[in-house]
Coordinates of C-alpha atoms in Angstrom, one line a residue:
X1 CA 0.0 0.0 0.0
X2 CA 2.8 2.4 0.8
X3 CA 4.3 2.0 -2.6
X4 CA 0.9 2.9 -4.2
X5 CA 0.7 6.0 -2.1
X6 CA 4.1 7.1 -3.4
X7 CA 3.0 6.7 -7.0
X8 CA 4.9 5.0 -9.8
X9 CA 8.7 4.7 -9.3
X10 CA 10.8 6.9 -11.6
X11 CA 12.7 4.9 -14.3
X12 CA 16.5 5.4 -13.9
X13 CA 19.5 5.0 -16.1
X14 CA 20.3 1.9 -14.0
X15 CA 17.0 0.3 -15.2
X16 CA 17.8 1.1 -18.8
X17 CA 21.3 -0.3 -18.5
X18 CA 20.0 -3.5 -17.0
X19 CA 17.3 -3.9 -19.7
X20 CA 19.8 -3.2 -22.5
X21 CA 22.5 -5.3 -21.0
X22 CA 25.1 -2.5 -20.9
X23 CA 26.8 -0.3 -18.4
X24 CA 25.3 2.8 -16.9
X25 CA 28.2 4.8 -18.5
X26 CA 27.1 3.5 -21.9
X27 CA 23.5 4.8 -21.2
X28 CA 24.9 8.2 -20.4
X29 CA 27.0 8.3 -23.6
X30 CA 24.0 7.1 -25.7
X31 CA 22.1 10.3 -24.6
X32 CA 25.0 12.6 -25.0
X33 CA 25.5 14.2 -28.4
X34 CA 28.7 13.3 -30.2
X35 CA 29.7 10.9 -27.4
X36 CA 31.6 7.7 -28.3
X37 CA 29.2 4.8 -28.6
X38 CA 28.5 2.4 -31.5
X39 CA 25.3 2.9 -33.5
X40 CA 24.1 -0.6 -32.6
X41 CA 24.6 0.0 -28.9
X42 CA 22.9 3.4 -29.1
X43 CA 19.9 2.0 -30.9
X44 CA 19.6 -0.8 -28.3
X45 CA 19.8 1.6 -25.4
X46 CA 17.2 4.0 -27.0
X47 CA 14.8 1.2 -27.6
X48 CA 15.1 0.0 -24.0
X49 CA 14.6 3.6 -22.8
X50 CA 11.5 3.9 -25.0
X51 CA 10.0 0.7 -23.7
X52 CA 10.6 1.7 -20.1
X53 CA 9.5 5.3 -20.5
X54 CA 12.9 6.7 -19.5
X55 CA 13.7 10.3 -19.9
X56 CA 17.1 12.0 -19.2
X57 CA 17.1 14.3 -16.2
X58 CA 19.1 17.2 -17.5
X59 CA 19.0 19.1 -14.3
X60 CA 20.5 16.2 -12.4
X61 CA 23.2 15.8 -15.1
X62 CA 24.1 19.5 -14.7
X63 CA 24.9 18.9 -11.0
X64 CA 27.3 16.2 -12.0
X65 CA 28.9 18.0 -14.9
X66 CA 28.9 21.4 -13.1
X67 CA 27.3 22.9 -16.2
X68 CA 23.9 22.3 -17.9
X69 CA 22.9 22.5 -21.5
X70 CA 20.6 25.4 -20.5
X71 CA 21.0 28.8 -22.0
X72 CA 19.2 31.8 -20.6
X73 CA 17.5 34.2 -23.0
X74 CA 16.8 37.6 -21.3
X75 CA 14.3 39.7 -23.2
X76 CA 12.0 42.8 -22.8
X77 CA 9.5 44.4 -25.1
X78 CA 7.7 41.2 -26.0
X79 CA 4.8 43.2 -27.4
X80 CA 7.0 44.1 -30.4
X81 CA 6.5 41.4 -33.1
X82 CA 10.2 41.6 -34.0
X83 CA 11.3 40.7 -30.5
X84 CA 9.1 37.6 -30.5
X85 CA 10.4 36.6 -33.9
X86 CA 14.0 37.1 -32.7
X87 CA 13.4 34.9 -29.7
X88 CA 11.8 32.2 -31.8
X89 CA 14.9 32.0 -34.0
X90 CA 17.2 32.1 -31.0
X91 CA 15.3 29.3 -29.4
X92 CA 15.1 27.1 -32.5
X93 CA 18.8 27.6 -33.2
X94 CA 19.7 26.7 -29.6
X95 CA 17.7 23.5 -29.8
X96 CA 19.3 22.6 -33.1
X97 CA 22.7 23.0 -31.4
X98 CA 21.7 20.7 -28.5
X99 CA 21.0 23.5 -26.0
X100 CA 17.8 24.2 -24.1
X101 CA 16.6 27.8 -23.9
X102 CA 15.2 29.3 -20.7
X103 CA 13.3 32.6 -21.4
X104 CA 13.3 35.2 -18.6
X105 CA 11.1 38.2 -19.6
X106 CA 12.2 41.5 -18.1
X107 CA 11.1 45.1 -18.5
X108 CA 12.4 48.7 -18.2
X109 CA 11.6 48.6 -14.5
X110 CA 13.3 45.3 -13.9
X111 CA 16.9 44.9 -12.9
X112 CA 18.6 42.9 -15.6
X113 CA 21.4 42.0 -13.3
X114 CA 18.9 40.4 -10.9
X115 CA 17.4 38.3 -13.7
X116 CA 20.9 37.1 -14.9
X117 CA 21.8 36.4 -11.3
X118 CA 18.8 34.1 -11.1
X119 CA 20.0 32.2 -14.2
X120 CA 23.4 31.5 -12.6
X121 CA 21.7 29.4 -10.0
X122 CA 20.7 26.9 -12.7
X123 CA 24.3 26.3 -13.8
X124 CA 23.5 27.7 -17.3
X125 CA 26.0 27.2 -20.1
X126 CA 25.5 30.8 -21.4
X127 CA 23.3 33.9 -21.4
X128 CA 21.9 35.8 -24.3
X129 CA 20.6 39.3 -23.6
X130 CA 18.2 41.1 -26.1
X131 CA 16.9 43.6 -23.6
X132 CA 18.9 46.5 -21.9
X133 CA 22.5 45.6 -21.5
X134 CA 23.4 44.4 -18.0
X135 CA 25.8 46.3 -15.8
X136 CA 29.5 45.6 -16.2
X137 CA 29.6 44.0 -12.8
X138 CA 27.2 41.2 -13.6
X139 CA 29.0 40.5 -16.9
X140 CA 32.3 40.2 -15.0
X141 CA 30.7 37.8 -12.5
X142 CA 29.5 35.6 -15.4
X143 CA 33.0 35.6 -16.9
X144 CA 34.5 34.7 -13.5
X145 CA 32.2 31.7 -13.3
X146 CA 32.9 30.7 -16.9
X147 CA 29.4 31.6 -18.1
X148 CA 29.6 33.4 -21.5
X149 CA 27.2 36.3 -22.3
X150 CA 26.3 37.5 -25.8
X151 CA 24.6 40.9 -26.1
X152 CA 22.4 41.6 -29.1
X153 CA 22.2 45.2 -30.4
X154 CA 23.8 46.7 -27.4
X155 CA 26.6 49.2 -26.9
X156 CA 29.4 49.3 -24.3
X157 CA 32.5 47.2 -24.8
X158 CA 32.9 44.9 -21.8
X159 CA 35.9 42.5 -21.4
X160 CA 35.0 38.9 -22.4
X161 CA 31.5 39.8 -23.5
X162 CA 30.7 39.3 -27.1
X163 CA 28.1 41.3 -29.1
X164 CA 26.0 41.0 -32.2
X165 CA 25.1 44.3 -33.8
X166 CA 22.8 44.9 -36.8
X167 CA 24.3 47.1 -39.5
X168 CA 22.5 50.2 -38.4
X169 CA 24.8 52.5 -40.3
X170 CA 23.9 50.9 -43.6
X171 CA 20.3 50.9 -42.6
X172 CA 20.2 54.6 -42.1
X173 CA 22.0 55.2 -45.4
X174 CA 19.6 52.9 -47.3
X175 CA 16.5 54.6 -45.8
X176 CA 17.8 58.2 -46.5
X177 CA 19.0 57.4 -50.1
X178 CA 15.7 55.6 -51.0
X179 CA 13.5 58.5 -49.7
X180 CA 15.6 61.1 -51.4
X181 CA 15.8 59.2 -54.7
X182 CA 12.0 58.9 -54.6
X183 CA 11.8 62.7 -54.5
X184 CA 11.3 63.4 -50.8
X185 CA 12.8 66.8 -49.8
X186 CA 11.9 67.2 -46.2
X187 CA 12.6 64.2 -44.1
X188 CA 12.2 63.1 -40.5
X189 CA 13.5 60.3 -38.3
X190 CA 11.1 59.0 -35.6
X191 CA 12.9 57.3 -32.8
X192 CA 13.4 57.0 -29.0
X193 CA 17.2 57.3 -29.1
X194 CA 17.5 57.8 -25.3
X195 CA 16.3 54.3 -24.6
X196 CA 17.7 52.3 -27.5
X197 CA 21.2 51.8 -28.7
X198 CA 20.0 50.7 -32.1
X199 CA 17.7 53.7 -32.5
X200 CA 20.6 56.0 -31.7
X201 CA 22.8 54.4 -34.4
X202 CA 20.1 54.4 -37.0
X203 CA 19.2 58.0 -36.2
X204 CA 22.8 59.2 -36.5
X205 CA 23.3 57.3 -39.8
X206 CA 20.1 58.6 -41.3
X207 CA 20.5 62.2 -40.4
X208 CA 24.2 62.2 -41.4
X209 CA 23.3 60.8 -44.8
X210 CA 20.7 63.5 -45.3
X211 CA 23.2 66.2 -44.5
X212 CA 25.7 64.6 -46.9
X213 CA 23.1 64.8 -49.7
X214 CA 22.0 68.4 -48.8
X215 CA 18.5 67.4 -47.8
X216 CA 16.7 68.9 -44.8
X217 CA 16.0 66.3 -42.0
X218 CA 15.0 66.4 -38.4
X219 CA 14.6 64.0 -35.5
X220 CA 11.1 63.6 -34.0
X221 CA 11.7 62.1 -30.6
X222 CA 9.2 59.7 -28.9
X223 CA 9.4 58.0 -25.5
X224 CA 9.2 54.4 -26.7
X225 CA 9.7 52.8 -30.1
X226 CA 6.2 51.2 -30.2
X227 CA 3.0 51.3 -32.2
X228 CA 1.2 53.9 -30.0
X229 CA 4.1 56.3 -30.2
X230 CA 4.1 56.1 -34.0
X231 CA 0.3 56.6 -34.2
X232 CA 0.3 59.5 -31.8
X233 CA 3.2 61.5 -33.3
X234 CA 1.8 61.0 -36.9
X235 CA -1.2 63.1 -36.0
X236 CA 1.0 66.2 -35.8
X237 CA 3.0 65.8 -39.0
X238 CA 0.8 68.1 -41.1
X239 CA 2.2 71.5 -40.1
X240 CA 5.8 70.2 -40.5
X241 CA 5.4 69.6 -44.3
X242 CA 7.4 66.4 -44.0
X243 CA 7.2 64.1 -47.0
X244 CA 9.5 61.2 -46.0
X245 CA 9.9 59.3 -42.7
X246 CA 12.2 56.7 -41.4
X247 CA 11.0 54.9 -38.3
X248 CA 13.3 53.2 -35.8
X249 CA 11.3 50.0 -36.2
X250 CA 8.4 48.5 -38.1
X251 CA 6.3 48.3 -34.9
X252 CA 6.2 52.1 -34.7
X253 CA 6.0 52.5 -38.5
X254 CA 2.8 50.5 -38.5
X255 CA 1.3 53.1 -36.1
X256 CA 2.5 55.9 -38.3
X257 CA 0.9 54.3 -41.4
X258 CA -2.4 53.6 -39.6
X259 CA -2.7 57.3 -38.6
X260 CA -1.7 58.6 -42.0
X261 CA -4.2 56.3 -43.7
X262 CA -7.1 57.2 -41.4
X263 CA -10.1 58.1 -43.7
X264 CA -8.2 57.1 -46.9
X265 CA -8.6 54.0 -49.1
X266 CA -6.3 51.2 -48.5
X267 CA -5.5 51.2 -52.2
X268 CA -3.9 54.6 -51.8
X269 CA -0.3 55.1 -50.9
X270 CA 0.3 57.2 -47.7
X271 CA 0.6 60.9 -48.4
X272 CA 4.0 60.8 -46.7
X273 CA 6.5 58.1 -47.7
X274 CA 7.3 55.8 -44.7
X275 CA 10.2 53.3 -44.2
X276 CA 10.4 51.0 -41.2
X277 CA 13.1 48.6 -39.9
X278 CA 13.1 44.9 -39.1
X279 CA 10.7 43.4 -41.8
X280 CA 8.3 41.9 -39.3
X281 CA 5.5 39.7 -40.7
X282 CA 3.0 42.5 -40.5
X283 CA 5.1 44.7 -42.8
X284 CA 4.0 42.6 -45.8
X285 CA 0.3 42.6 -44.8
X286 CA -2.0 44.2 -47.3
X287 CA -3.0 46.8 -44.7
X288 CA 0.6 48.1 -44.6
X289 CA 2.8 46.9 -47.5
X290 CA 5.6 48.7 -45.6
X291 CA 8.9 49.5 -47.2
X292 CA 11.5 48.5 -44.6
X293 CA 15.0 47.5 -43.8
X294 CA 15.3 43.7 -43.2
X295 CA 17.2 42.6 -40.1
X296 CA 17.5 38.8 -40.7
X297 CA 16.7 37.0 -37.4
X298 CA 17.8 33.6 -38.6
X299 CA 21.3 34.8 -39.5
X300 CA 21.5 36.8 -36.3
X301 CA 20.6 33.8 -34.2
X302 CA 23.3 31.7 -35.9
X303 CA 25.9 34.4 -35.3
X304 CA 24.8 34.6 -31.6
X305 CA 25.2 30.9 -30.9
X306 CA 28.5 30.8 -32.8
X307 CA 29.9 33.4 -30.5
X308 CA 28.4 31.6 -27.5
X309 CA 30.0 28.3 -28.4
X310 CA 33.3 30.0 -29.2
X311 CA 33.4 31.7 -25.8
X312 CA 32.6 28.4 -24.1
X313 CA 35.7 26.9 -25.8
X314 CA 38.0 29.9 -25.1
X315 CA 36.7 32.0 -22.2
X316 CA 39.8 34.3 -22.1
X317 CA 39.7 35.5 -25.7
X318 CA 39.3 39.1 -26.5
X319 CA 35.6 40.3 -26.8
X320 CA 34.3 40.0 -30.3
X321 CA 31.7 41.9 -32.3
X322 CA 29.8 40.5 -35.3
X323 CA 27.7 42.7 -37.7
X324 CA 24.4 41.4 -39.0
X325 CA 23.9 42.7 -42.6
X326 CA 20.7 44.4 -43.6
X327 CA 18.8 45.0 -46.9
X328 CA 16.1 47.3 -48.3
X329 CA 12.7 45.7 -48.9
X330 CA 10.6 47.9 -51.2
X331 CA 6.8 48.0 -50.9
X332 CA 3.9 50.4 -51.3
X333 CA 4.7 53.0 -48.5
X334 CA 7.9 54.3 -50.1

């Protein structure tokens, strides 16, 4: 009766080893990628495990190995479709490389260092940060514990911390050149540069290119690079006589287009040319057909995991930066 009260006993690697007629070490190797074990033995072990209902306890394995296959992904702004797309590609790439992602959502109000500190309790193999860059102290702590961190689209050079940065300089130049070549003569950049490293870089590149080409351009500052900010600021564009806009991201550009198109036919082009950045799925929708700068999440994810694995192999190497290329996608809005 006591055994019934405890429920079914958990199947262990010892049970699988006994059923397959092999050692427990062989069972461990059979479930470890690239470990040395013959195909025949691996198949026999996997078949025994399937029949017994055995599953590898990765957390328990991490206690033995001092490091798990877990990788923490720290992210904020999950309302932005680009962020969710970015995380999807990161997660899929991690899984394809035999890692297991742990998502820790954060926000502007949250302390990123606290979130990363929580991850360190799980003996994670690495940390990827897509939200605000963590303080230098927490990065140094991770380096001291042999836990690599990769920052995506963040500034600040930190020893032993690698970064992936989208080619924002080219993005700003592409947007300015396209709008000017289409005949726009009074341009504007809409961005929240105070809260976003990428927005600052895109803004500087866009305004600088406009100056080079002798075209008037101004920065229209918003508090957040989101849909509502774009929608609200677009309502006051009339008196400014602006005829071309580059938005820091597609999420905000969609808000701008919706406000500009209010009361107009969806078959019409917006009265003001609009370019976004990221090429989220919504950019190609018939409601928007948004001209944009594509930031390839799939390539960016591969670059990120490459840096992470490289840092695992050589923790003391100099901090590295990889640039993700961008391209112009032309649609109806510009």
